[in-house]
């Protein structure tokens, strides 16, 4: 890779694990990040005035001899698709876009054609952001390039197509799910980026408070019963359940999951993917799992009455069942189970705990700054007195958003004997919440407010995720 020509930066020293670059004042931080990703080496920079840098650049370009081989080049069997020699505009565009998205930790890339231009957008921390636009003349060849990589039909432009790409960027292995649909002005593409080399989060890394962390650890170690994670799509429920599995996984435990589809690959855990076309649903799969002598069962989602009934039966016959529900908060999970036809005494007997969660964006550590909130802001949050909050100015590392990365805000409802007695009498979420708060239950809003005060997130993010409590 020719760093000088590609990035207009000058390598002045290179070791086995590092590269030193000469850079001009006001250099592009992302270019340095991309070099770090591709080479797998740490990057040091020496910043100089623009005039000095330009002189050195001209001298080096005249020599045209400076190249840095990437770490991947040593491994010829695992060829990095981003280092192919072919450099057509479409290939270069796809490569550079994938590198940039990986650098930014984007979860999705959207390529959307319109009447006179095609827009490229990245989903960062759950929000879509404009990245760049390309002429329609380039759009078709970019789509064709993506189809080739995903082994799709390049000639077919009338029907939706789905595929998968496996690619290596530096030291990172990515699975890319490809979805292509025809629109009025051309084919629209969404690429979902999944980092296979990234490790799963542990319970300690989820952002749980110490109090809630202890509760979740206790629930994960229950010998039997049901533990539910609730929240909207994309709230990180599966990540939480897998963190619980990692916490208790051992050779003595038989752990089986049924999901749609399995989101992580875990050694020592048997994973089943539902396939309704051949009759493998959550309910039928769960029945089959019960004949496999399991200790812990994870069900991707309790969607219907049949699955709920089997899950309760499994919990009452000595198995720990982990699953997800779509409810707004933890107490509402009891109401939802009742709506699915589970008798109140069975809910009380089988359910051990509910963890509700949302994801909020974290303040960017690279441009974080303190500020004093106004009285109106504090009043909106239900606070009085003097506080210091934090926000991001916006920088290259966060694409000007002021946020980088996400964390969870949680509420953990651990069912005590007192609460179980109440559930037999009423499944009203408000009554259960009221009693739980008397027993020390802390809501998602309270957890999020603590994270605002600590400078982890902002009031705007908290109010977007959960409504202000009265």
Tab-separated table of N, CA, C and O in Angstrom, residues 30 33-34 37 97-107 122-125 129-131 172 395-400 403-405:
chain	number	residue	atom	x	y	z
A	30	UNK	N	-8.899	10.640	10.521
A	30	UNK	CA	-9.403	9.357	10.039
A	30	UNK	C	-8.409	8.648	9.123
A	30	UNK	O	-8.352	7.426	9.080
A	33	UNK	N	-6.248	6.786	11.349
A	33	UNK	CA	-6.979	5.636	11.891
A	33	UNK	C	-7.058	4.507	10.867
A	33	UNK	O	-6.907	3.334	11.204
A	34	UNK	N	-7.299	4.857	9.603
A	34	UNK	CA	-7.390	3.842	8.554
A	34	UNK	C	-6.066	3.102	8.397
A	34	UNK	O	-6.035	1.872	8.240
A	37	UNK	N	-5.770	0.625	11.138
A	37	UNK	CA	-6.613	-0.544	10.925
A	37	UNK	C	-6.018	-1.493	9.894
A	37	UNK	O	-5.966	-2.699	10.075
A	97	UNK	N	-14.824	2.987	1.320
A	97	UNK	CA	-16.049	3.138	2.123
A	97	UNK	C	-16.091	2.107	3.255
A	97	UNK	O	-16.457	2.429	4.391
A	98	UNK	N	-15.694	0.867	2.951
A	98	UNK	CA	-15.661	-0.171	3.995
A	98	UNK	C	-14.635	0.165	5.072
A	98	UNK	O	-14.877	-0.016	6.269
A	99	UNK	N	-13.475	0.666	4.648
A	99	UNK	CA	-12.437	1.043	5.613
A	99	UNK	C	-12.935	2.170	6.509
A	99	UNK	O	-12.811	2.129	7.730
A	100	UNK	N	-13.545	3.194	5.894
A	100	UNK	CA	-14.035	4.342	6.664
A	100	UNK	C	-15.131	3.913	7.640
A	100	UNK	O	-15.145	4.329	8.805
A	101	UNK	N	-16.053	3.062	7.175
A	101	UNK	CA	-17.143	2.600	8.045
A	101	UNK	C	-16.602	1.793	9.224
A	101	UNK	O	-17.074	1.927	10.357
A	102	UNK	N	-15.585	0.965	8.950
A	102	UNK	CA	-14.975	0.178	10.023
A	102	UNK	C	-14.263	1.088	11.014
A	102	UNK	O	-14.335	0.894	12.227
A	103	UNK	N	-13.567	2.091	10.501
A	103	UNK	CA	-12.869	3.055	11.360
A	103	UNK	C	-13.841	3.760	12.299
A	103	UNK	O	-13.558	3.982	13.471
A	104	UNK	N	-15.022	4.094	11.774
A	104	UNK	CA	-16.028	4.815	12.554
A	104	UNK	C	-16.874	3.886	13.421
A	104	UNK	O	-17.734	4.345	14.166
A	105	UNK	N	-16.657	2.558	13.294
A	105	UNK	CA	-17.480	1.552	13.993
A	105	UNK	C	-18.949	1.660	13.585
A	105	UNK	O	-19.849	1.539	14.421
A	106	UNK	N	-19.182	1.907	12.291
A	106	UNK	CA	-20.559	1.963	11.787
A	106	UNK	C	-21.149	0.562	11.759
A	106	UNK	O	-20.446	-0.422	11.528
A	107	UNK	N	-22.454	0.462	11.998
A	107	UNK	CA	-23.118	-0.846	11.954
A	107	UNK	C	-23.704	-1.132	10.578
A	107	UNK	O	-23.886	-2.292	10.203
A	122	UNK	N	-23.977	6.344	6.769
A	122	UNK	CA	-23.514	5.377	7.771
A	122	UNK	C	-24.455	5.421	8.973
A	122	UNK	O	-24.904	6.508	9.369
A	123	UNK	N	-24.722	4.258	9.552
A	123	UNK	CA	-25.441	4.231	10.830
A	123	UNK	C	-24.408	4.152	11.946
A	123	UNK	O	-23.710	3.150	12.084
A	124	UNK	N	-24.319	5.215	12.722
A	124	UNK	CA	-23.377	5.297	13.837
A	124	UNK	C	-24.157	5.377	15.140
A	124	UNK	O	-25.005	6.264	15.307
A	125	UNK	N	-23.897	4.452	16.043
A	125	UNK	CA	-24.551	4.453	17.350
A	125	UNK	C	-26.071	4.558	17.214
A	125	UNK	O	-26.742	5.287	17.949
A	129	UNK	N	-26.203	8.908	9.424
A	129	UNK	CA	-25.512	10.165	9.151
A	129	UNK	C	-25.054	10.188	7.692
A	129	UNK	O	-24.558	9.182	7.174
A	130	UNK	N	-25.215	11.338	7.030
A	130	UNK	CA	-24.713	11.488	5.663
A	130	UNK	C	-23.190	11.364	5.672
A	130	UNK	O	-22.518	11.958	6.507
A	131	UNK	N	-22.666	10.587	4.726
A	131	UNK	CA	-21.215	10.452	4.600
A	131	UNK	C	-20.728	11.180	3.353
A	131	UNK	O	-19.856	12.039	3.408
A	172	UNK	N	-9.012	-7.121	11.281
A	172	UNK	CA	-10.420	-7.341	11.622
A	172	UNK	C	-11.123	-8.146	10.545
A	172	UNK	O	-11.037	-7.836	9.361
A	395	UNK	N	-16.136	16.400	16.707
A	395	UNK	CA	-14.773	16.342	16.162
A	395	UNK	C	-14.721	15.284	15.067
A	395	UNK	O	-15.727	14.635	14.760
A	396	UNK	N	-13.541	15.098	14.467
A	396	UNK	CA	-13.389	14.099	13.403
A	396	UNK	C	-13.691	12.690	13.899
A	396	UNK	O	-14.212	11.856	13.168
A	397	UNK	N	-13.346	12.407	15.153
A	397	UNK	CA	-13.504	11.049	15.672
A	397	UNK	C	-14.969	10.655	15.864
A	397	UNK	O	-15.301	9.479	15.903
A	398	UNK	N	-15.858	11.646	15.996
A	398	UNK	CA	-17.283	11.333	16.180
A	398	UNK	C	-18.119	11.862	15.017
A	398	UNK	O	-19.335	11.949	15.107
A	399	UNK	N	-17.443	12.241	13.918
A	399	UNK	CA	-18.098	12.756	12.709
A	399	UNK	C	-18.953	13.976	13.036
A	399	UNK	O	-20.022	14.178	12.470
A	400	UNK	N	-18.485	14.757	14.016
A	400	UNK	CA	-19.163	16.000	14.365
A	400	UNK	C	-20.409	15.849	15.200
A	400	UNK	O	-21.112	16.820	15.463
A	403	UNK	N	-20.971	12.432	19.927
A	403	UNK	CA	-21.180	11.133	20.577
A	403	UNK	C	-20.294	10.075	19.911
A	403	UNK	O	-20.074	10.110	18.701
A	404	UNK	N	-19.824	9.131	20.694
A	404	UNK	CA	-19.067	8.004	20.136
A	404	UNK	C	-19.273	6.791	21.033
A	404	UNK	O	-18.904	6.804	22.207
A	405	UNK	N	-19.877	5.743	20.485
A	405	UNK	CA	-20.159	4.532	21.256
A	405	UNK	C	-21.497	4.624	21.974
A	405	UNK	O	-22.112	5.691	22.051
